[in-house]
XYZ file of C-alpha atoms in Angstrom:
475
model
C -7.539 -19.805 9.465
C -9.972 -17.378 10.902
C -10.554 -14.766 13.490
C -10.388 -15.965 17.071
C -12.791 -13.330 18.350
C -16.253 -12.339 17.128
C -15.998 -8.826 15.801
C -18.550 -6.048 15.577
C -19.840 -5.200 12.119
C -16.579 -4.416 10.308
C -15.749 -0.996 9.032
C -16.878 -1.020 5.431
C -14.174 -2.050 2.996
C -14.930 -0.585 -0.406
C -14.981 -2.943 -3.344
C -11.974 -2.392 -5.613
C -13.995 -1.168 -8.577
C -15.455 1.586 -6.415
C -12.053 3.126 -5.717
C -11.338 3.866 -9.362
C -12.179 7.080 -11.194
C -15.409 8.520 -9.776
C -18.462 9.140 -11.898
C -18.431 12.481 -13.796
C -20.943 14.095 -11.439
C -18.475 13.641 -8.585
C -16.032 16.143 -10.051
C -17.991 18.797 -8.176
C -17.088 18.722 -4.475
C -20.613 19.832 -3.648
C -21.931 16.484 -4.944
C -20.188 14.675 -2.122
C -21.568 14.544 1.424
C -19.334 15.852 4.176
C -18.301 14.259 7.456
C -21.133 14.602 9.964
C -23.867 14.977 7.324
C -27.045 12.979 7.862
C -28.523 11.339 4.779
C -31.593 9.243 4.005
C -30.389 6.233 2.045
C -31.803 3.045 0.527
C -29.551 0.004 0.843
C -29.047 -1.929 -2.394
C -26.666 -4.738 -1.409
C -24.057 -5.890 1.097
C -20.345 -5.264 0.639
C -17.775 -7.835 1.705
C -17.259 -7.161 5.401
C -20.946 -6.685 6.081
C -21.738 -3.033 5.405
C -24.780 -2.069 3.369
C -24.180 -0.346 0.036
C -26.160 2.762 -0.910
C -25.738 5.402 -3.603
C -26.597 9.060 -3.646
C -26.169 10.919 -6.948
C -23.734 8.229 -8.061
C -21.671 8.484 -4.885
C -21.209 5.226 -2.972
C -21.848 5.069 0.770
C -21.048 2.001 2.887
C -23.514 1.930 5.779
C -22.938 -0.114 8.930
C -25.994 -1.530 10.660
C -28.085 -1.756 7.492
C -29.169 -4.574 5.181
C -30.497 -4.657 1.599
C -33.973 -3.145 1.346
C -33.585 -0.895 4.407
C -34.363 2.812 4.136
C -32.188 4.453 6.802
C -30.983 7.730 8.200
C -27.191 7.550 8.433
C -24.429 9.904 9.533
C -21.296 10.208 7.389
C -17.976 9.286 9.016
C -14.900 8.634 6.886
C -15.137 10.298 3.472
C -13.071 9.663 0.339
C -13.292 10.956 -3.221
C -15.388 8.080 -4.552
C -16.973 6.632 -1.421
C -17.806 7.254 2.202
C -18.572 5.268 5.334
C -21.667 5.962 7.398
C -23.363 4.683 10.525
C -27.080 3.959 10.748
C -28.789 6.159 13.320
C -32.396 5.288 12.447
C -34.148 2.683 10.336
C -36.905 4.587 8.544
C -38.328 1.623 6.622
C -37.074 -1.876 7.444
C -36.185 -4.315 4.689
C -38.733 -7.073 3.983
C -35.841 -9.477 4.742
C -35.151 -8.029 8.187
C -35.968 -10.220 11.209
C -35.889 -9.447 14.918
C -32.451 -9.908 16.535
C -32.001 -12.714 19.027
C -29.581 -10.802 21.237
C -27.942 -7.408 21.694
C -24.575 -8.674 20.484
C -22.059 -6.592 18.485
C -20.342 -9.795 17.370
C -23.459 -10.999 15.517
C -24.311 -8.159 13.090
C -26.051 -10.398 10.522
C -28.582 -11.884 12.938
C -31.180 -9.499 11.451
C -31.024 -11.513 8.202
C -32.695 -14.927 7.882
C -30.034 -17.621 7.887
C -30.799 -18.786 4.340
C -30.285 -15.211 3.160
C -26.940 -15.061 4.982
C -25.823 -18.158 3.103
C -26.934 -16.709 -0.249
C -24.983 -13.501 0.327
C -21.813 -15.306 1.411
C -21.945 -17.619 -1.603
C -22.397 -14.646 -3.913
C -19.568 -12.686 -2.297
C -17.082 -15.507 -2.835
C -18.016 -15.665 -6.518
C -17.884 -11.872 -6.806
C -14.404 -11.675 -5.256
C -12.986 -14.372 -7.542
C -14.449 -12.843 -10.698
C -14.034 -9.138 -9.939
C -10.786 -9.045 -7.964
C -9.080 -12.129 -9.369
C -10.523 -11.840 -12.896
C -10.973 -15.606 -12.680
C -13.434 -17.767 -14.570
C -14.031 -21.369 -15.548
C -14.052 -22.686 -11.990
C -16.904 -24.575 -10.326
C -18.389 -22.749 -7.345
C -20.013 -25.450 -5.249
C -22.887 -24.923 -2.830
C -22.000 -23.342 0.504
C -21.811 -25.743 3.458
C -24.261 -24.498 6.112
C -23.314 -24.433 9.777
C -24.343 -27.237 12.108
C -25.403 -24.685 14.738
C -26.474 -21.112 14.102
C -25.850 -20.026 17.709
C -23.576 -21.101 20.588
C -20.997 -22.540 18.221
C -17.754 -20.845 19.296
C -15.136 -22.674 21.349
C -13.189 -19.476 22.068
C -14.280 -15.970 23.053
C -12.097 -12.974 23.883
C -13.986 -10.484 26.048
C -12.958 -6.935 26.929
C -13.395 -5.088 30.191
C -14.769 -1.559 30.343
C -16.469 0.947 32.599
C -20.217 1.588 32.476
C -21.991 4.956 32.712
C -22.322 4.627 36.488
C -18.699 3.608 36.928
C -19.532 -0.106 37.130
C -17.218 -2.811 35.792
C -18.418 -4.256 32.488
C -17.315 -7.276 30.484
C -18.358 -7.840 26.891
C -17.398 -6.666 23.402
C -16.487 -3.336 21.905
C -19.365 -1.413 20.362
C -19.059 -1.166 16.555
C -16.318 1.302 15.635
C -15.553 2.170 19.282
C -12.470 1.224 21.263
C -13.678 2.995 24.407
C -17.244 1.644 24.696
C -18.133 -1.884 25.832
C -21.438 -3.654 25.214
C -21.830 -5.679 28.410
C -23.110 -9.266 28.185
C -24.365 -11.692 30.793
C -25.243 -14.358 28.224
C -23.136 -14.462 25.073
C -25.258 -16.298 22.503
C -22.142 -17.357 20.594
C -20.802 -19.289 23.610
C -22.092 -22.419 25.282
C -23.798 -22.230 28.654
C -20.779 -23.734 30.512
C -18.453 -21.194 28.861
C -20.820 -18.366 29.795
C -20.920 -19.591 33.385
C -17.102 -19.674 33.510
C -16.914 -16.059 32.344
C -19.489 -14.901 34.862
C -17.646 -16.564 37.739
C -14.437 -14.679 36.984
C -16.251 -11.383 36.342
C -18.031 -11.749 39.696
C -14.651 -12.305 41.380
C -13.253 -9.178 39.687
C -16.173 -7.124 41.023
C -15.811 -8.570 44.519
C -12.144 -7.600 44.451
C -13.007 -4.031 43.457
C -10.851 -4.246 40.323
C -11.331 -1.682 37.560
C -10.953 -1.798 33.789
C -7.693 -0.664 32.228
C -7.922 2.765 30.588
C -5.546 3.130 27.631
C -5.735 6.911 27.825
C -4.712 7.268 31.454
C -2.882 3.981 31.957
C -4.945 3.402 35.095
C -6.951 0.326 35.983
C -6.083 -3.361 35.901
C -8.443 -5.522 33.844
C -7.957 -5.816 30.096
C -9.380 -9.042 28.628
C -10.848 -12.392 29.558
C -10.248 -15.352 27.247
C -12.506 -18.396 27.631
C -11.771 -21.535 25.621
C -13.761 -24.733 25.608
C -13.284 -28.290 24.452
C -16.655 -28.834 22.820
C -16.162 -32.604 22.757
C -14.260 -32.968 26.039
C -16.040 -30.377 28.178
C -12.694 -28.825 29.132
C -12.703 -25.144 30.142
C -9.611 -22.932 30.032
C -9.802 -19.360 31.320
C -7.094 -16.716 30.957
C -7.333 -13.324 32.639
C -5.350 -10.597 30.882
C -4.422 -7.551 32.969
C -2.054 -4.636 33.125
C 0.999 -5.080 35.340
C 0.153 -5.245 39.008
C -0.844 -7.606 41.787
C -3.813 -9.906 42.240
C -5.002 -12.091 45.078
C -3.914 -15.363 43.508
C -5.443 -17.611 46.137
C -8.948 -16.149 45.882
C -8.740 -16.139 42.068
C -7.779 -19.825 42.124
C -10.756 -20.488 44.389
C -13.045 -18.627 41.973
C -11.761 -20.785 39.127
C -12.065 -24.086 40.956
C -12.913 -26.892 38.542
C -11.493 -25.206 35.419
C -9.103 -27.405 33.468
C -6.731 -24.461 33.211
C -6.604 -21.032 34.872
C -3.952 -18.605 33.629
C -3.011 -14.993 34.299
C -1.340 -12.840 31.628
C 0.264 -9.484 32.489
C 0.391 -7.296 29.405
C 2.519 -4.159 28.960
C 1.321 -3.245 25.460
C -0.820 -0.138 25.058
C -2.802 -1.749 22.247
C -5.516 -4.259 23.008
C -4.103 -7.717 22.462
C -4.252 -11.009 24.312
C -1.026 -12.222 22.699
C 2.363 -11.948 24.320
C 2.973 -10.624 27.785
C 3.944 -12.744 30.774
C 1.620 -15.684 31.405
C 1.476 -17.618 34.661
C -0.361 -20.896 35.179
C -2.376 -20.534 38.386
C -4.210 -23.862 38.422
C -4.815 -26.900 36.248
C -2.766 -27.544 33.109
C -1.274 -25.277 30.438
C -3.059 -27.148 27.655
C -6.633 -28.330 27.307
C -7.826 -31.138 25.072
C -10.302 -31.216 22.206
C -11.379 -34.047 19.909
C -11.506 -33.400 16.177
C -12.039 -36.028 13.503
C -11.611 -38.798 16.042
C -8.207 -37.489 17.194
C -7.303 -35.742 20.428
C -5.509 -32.393 20.277
C -3.772 -30.629 23.159
C -4.062 -26.853 22.733
C -1.881 -24.319 24.551
C -3.229 -20.949 25.676
C -2.137 -18.869 22.669
C -2.258 -21.595 20.000
C -4.657 -21.168 17.098
C -7.473 -23.678 16.815
C -10.506 -23.225 14.567
C -13.122 -21.565 16.749
C -16.004 -23.716 15.489
C -15.098 -27.320 16.269
C -18.039 -28.939 14.491
C -17.525 -26.961 11.283
C -13.739 -27.355 11.410
C -14.294 -31.083 10.899
C -16.319 -30.386 7.764
C -13.786 -27.801 6.546
C -10.889 -30.231 6.894
C -12.797 -33.116 5.324
C -13.521 -30.852 2.373
C -9.842 -29.924 2.077
C -8.859 -33.589 2.176
C -11.508 -34.457 -0.422
C -10.103 -31.747 -2.711
C -6.576 -33.114 -2.149
C -7.736 -36.492 -3.570
C -5.266 -38.593 -1.531
C -4.361 -41.972 -2.983
C -2.060 -43.215 -0.219
C 1.265 -42.401 -1.911
C 1.455 -38.598 -1.794
C 3.942 -36.291 -0.100
C 1.925 -33.427 1.392
C 3.063 -30.025 2.643
C 0.889 -28.248 5.214
C 1.868 -24.571 5.398
C 0.810 -22.471 8.402
C 0.062 -25.811 10.030
C -0.554 -24.493 13.563
C -0.954 -27.351 16.054
C -1.211 -29.872 13.216
C -4.968 -30.291 12.787
C -4.991 -30.554 8.978
C -1.671 -32.409 8.770
C -2.748 -35.067 11.236
C -6.195 -35.360 9.648
C -4.778 -36.189 6.222
C -1.764 -38.205 7.400
C -3.514 -41.628 7.520
C -4.451 -41.250 3.841
C -1.058 -40.284 2.363
C 2.584 -41.401 2.474
C 4.015 -38.473 4.445
C 3.191 -34.952 5.611
C 5.511 -32.024 6.315
C 4.111 -29.206 8.441
C 5.595 -25.711 8.580
C 4.611 -23.017 11.080
C 6.284 -19.868 12.416
C 5.097 -20.167 16.035
C 7.403 -22.533 17.930
C 4.848 -23.211 20.688
C 2.336 -24.376 18.062
C 4.938 -26.717 16.549
C 5.595 -28.151 20.011
C 1.840 -28.787 20.313
C 1.789 -30.379 16.837
C 4.645 -32.759 17.648
C 2.951 -33.732 20.898
C -0.361 -34.249 19.113
C 1.281 -36.543 16.549
C 2.722 -38.657 19.354
C -0.537 -38.732 21.317
C -2.436 -39.953 18.245
C 0.328 -42.436 17.290
C 0.880 -40.875 13.867
C 4.466 -41.283 12.693
C 4.444 -40.155 9.059
C 4.233 -36.439 9.902
C 7.210 -34.094 10.360
C 6.771 -30.617 11.855
C 9.190 -27.697 11.611
C 9.166 -24.143 12.946
C 10.015 -21.515 10.370
C 8.827 -18.558 8.309
C 7.195 -19.878 5.144
C 8.847 -17.097 3.112
C 12.304 -18.275 4.102
C 11.882 -21.932 5.023
C 9.785 -23.356 2.177
C 12.656 -23.473 -0.313
C 14.845 -25.254 2.258
C 12.023 -27.684 3.064
C 11.628 -28.570 -0.614
C 15.360 -29.281 -0.879
C 15.218 -31.448 2.251
C 11.972 -33.338 1.733
C 11.528 -33.301 -2.030
C 8.799 -31.743 -4.170
C 5.277 -32.093 -2.720
C 2.520 -33.823 -4.632
C -0.078 -31.814 -2.699
C 0.466 -28.482 -0.967
C -2.136 -27.330 1.561
C -2.002 -23.714 2.696
C -4.180 -22.143 5.412
C -2.896 -18.563 5.722
C -3.976 -15.709 7.995
C -6.726 -13.303 6.913
C -4.229 -11.134 5.026
C -3.528 -14.014 2.644
C -0.167 -14.819 1.061
C 2.521 -12.288 0.239
C 3.865 -12.280 -3.302
C 7.111 -13.811 -2.059
C 5.280 -16.722 -0.431
C 3.285 -17.260 -3.630
C 6.548 -17.377 -5.578
C 7.953 -19.943 -3.156
C 4.793 -22.056 -3.517
C 5.102 -21.896 -7.298
C 8.754 -22.996 -7.007
C 7.680 -25.993 -4.899
C 5.749 -27.132 -7.999
C 3.064 -29.232 -6.322
C 0.654 -30.970 -8.659
C -2.295 -29.801 -6.589
C -2.683 -26.831 -4.219
C -5.467 -26.756 -1.639
C -6.016 -23.205 -0.375
C -8.059 -22.903 2.832
C -9.129 -19.266 3.026
C -10.892 -17.136 5.620
C -11.000 -14.131 3.293
C -12.146 -14.413 -0.349
C -10.776 -10.942 -1.140
C -7.234 -12.196 -0.454
C -7.837 -15.671 -1.895
C -8.795 -14.062 -5.227
C -5.495 -12.265 -6.000
C -3.457 -15.205 -4.669
C -5.388 -17.622 -6.880
C -4.915 -15.275 -9.846
C -1.135 -15.300 -9.302
C -1.127 -19.092 -9.226
C -3.263 -19.281 -12.355
C -0.863 -16.927 -14.125
C 1.956 -19.316 -13.159
C 0.242 -22.271 -14.828
C -2.282 -23.558 -12.310
C -6.007 -23.912 -12.998
C -8.604 -22.947 -10.424
C -10.766 -26.077 -10.551
C -13.338 -25.595 -7.810
C -14.173 -23.574 -4.742
C -16.611 -24.268 -1.927
C -17.604 -21.809 0.821
C -18.108 -23.119 4.369
C -20.126 -21.152 6.901
C -18.005 -21.305 10.034
C -19.467 -18.148 11.574
C -23.269 -17.732 11.337
C -24.689 -14.275 12.170
C -21.446 -12.649 10.973
C -20.085 -11.634 7.540
C -17.008 -13.871 7.849
C -16.603 -16.473 5.093
C -14.342 -19.521 4.978
C -13.783 -21.460 1.766
C -11.616 -24.139 0.210
C -10.142 -23.831 -3.282
C -8.492 -26.494 -5.432
C -5.825 -25.445 -7.938
C -4.378 -27.996 -10.338
C -1.114 -27.589 -12.222
C -1.226 -27.672 -15.982
């Protein structure tokens, strides 16, 4: 499972070994740069999360907006005992690897690296996380699966509204590290042309209506987010406008969204920026749109998770199924099953599948998707994996294969213990974060599993995000 929204270059996350005891020369406070200092730095490598890594007198600095080989001027922001974060303010000498960006897009920070170099770095970072964080060895790290498309591959974008320097309404993405500054876009190079056109139609309506962006500081303004989802295979477009509480001209908004498969309006009370929750009203069309994946049709509700790269999701799931080695007789558990994409994909090749997911709306989608695709050997249940997995095992029997596709934060220790108790012969871990896969895999290895193989899949070109599939075998 991965992020639903392209993010700016992430705040640097220091590698675990860099947070240990600092080098001897750092015992003098004077050896450490202070917040606001400007330094000239040479970037040596990329940290997981995308920041460049530089060192000054043994002190580690994570630099956003820089790539290996760059010589930059950077200003220090957050500062810790053994490391600091900095922001590039000027590139003094560009890296030989650096290429011209395609677009001014904060959600595509790695576009200045050739695509082959992006793949090399991602492959290396998966291996580094498993070895350094998980202390794992003896596994086979297979070649990374490259993306089908390097641009215009996302089927979902969450845009934010903001106010420009002249007071104009803007719609785009947050600038790196800023919650109050929006980089406006008229053509998002991560979205298809139809999805871009849908966004622009609604933004034009907002401007015609004289609506203003919501300001979290003052509580004034109306517009918060715009969510555009697309069925890449079906051509369906679903648009959801997220606002503060208030009134809109429904009829003119419906007219502006004529032809969309679904037009929804969410009123959000939360101070924080989120598109989840709130009160959602269907203005036109249907609540769910359809997408085709692996030859099956899936109905997807407005807040349901669906992999945001349809073409690569097919390859990701085929890889997971290949690792599961189905023989037609297995009982499979699919944890964090969402709307049932993995469960339904593997169901024709096994005896039975049991899907478990916390979000009840997603389970309703999964049950409907099983019916629509005439698959009757799948059973879906809503429940918290921490609490419900033990009960599921008692009800359904021990799984032969357990597939888990957790959120970015990975699995809690309690969930890992419950998975160990389930005692599956083979565990297939679909991960969107190798730094959380590594400790989870290490816990499973300690409990008697063997990490057999891992393969990265590039779901998100031009970004530092990495998806991968791991196979763990008991005994």
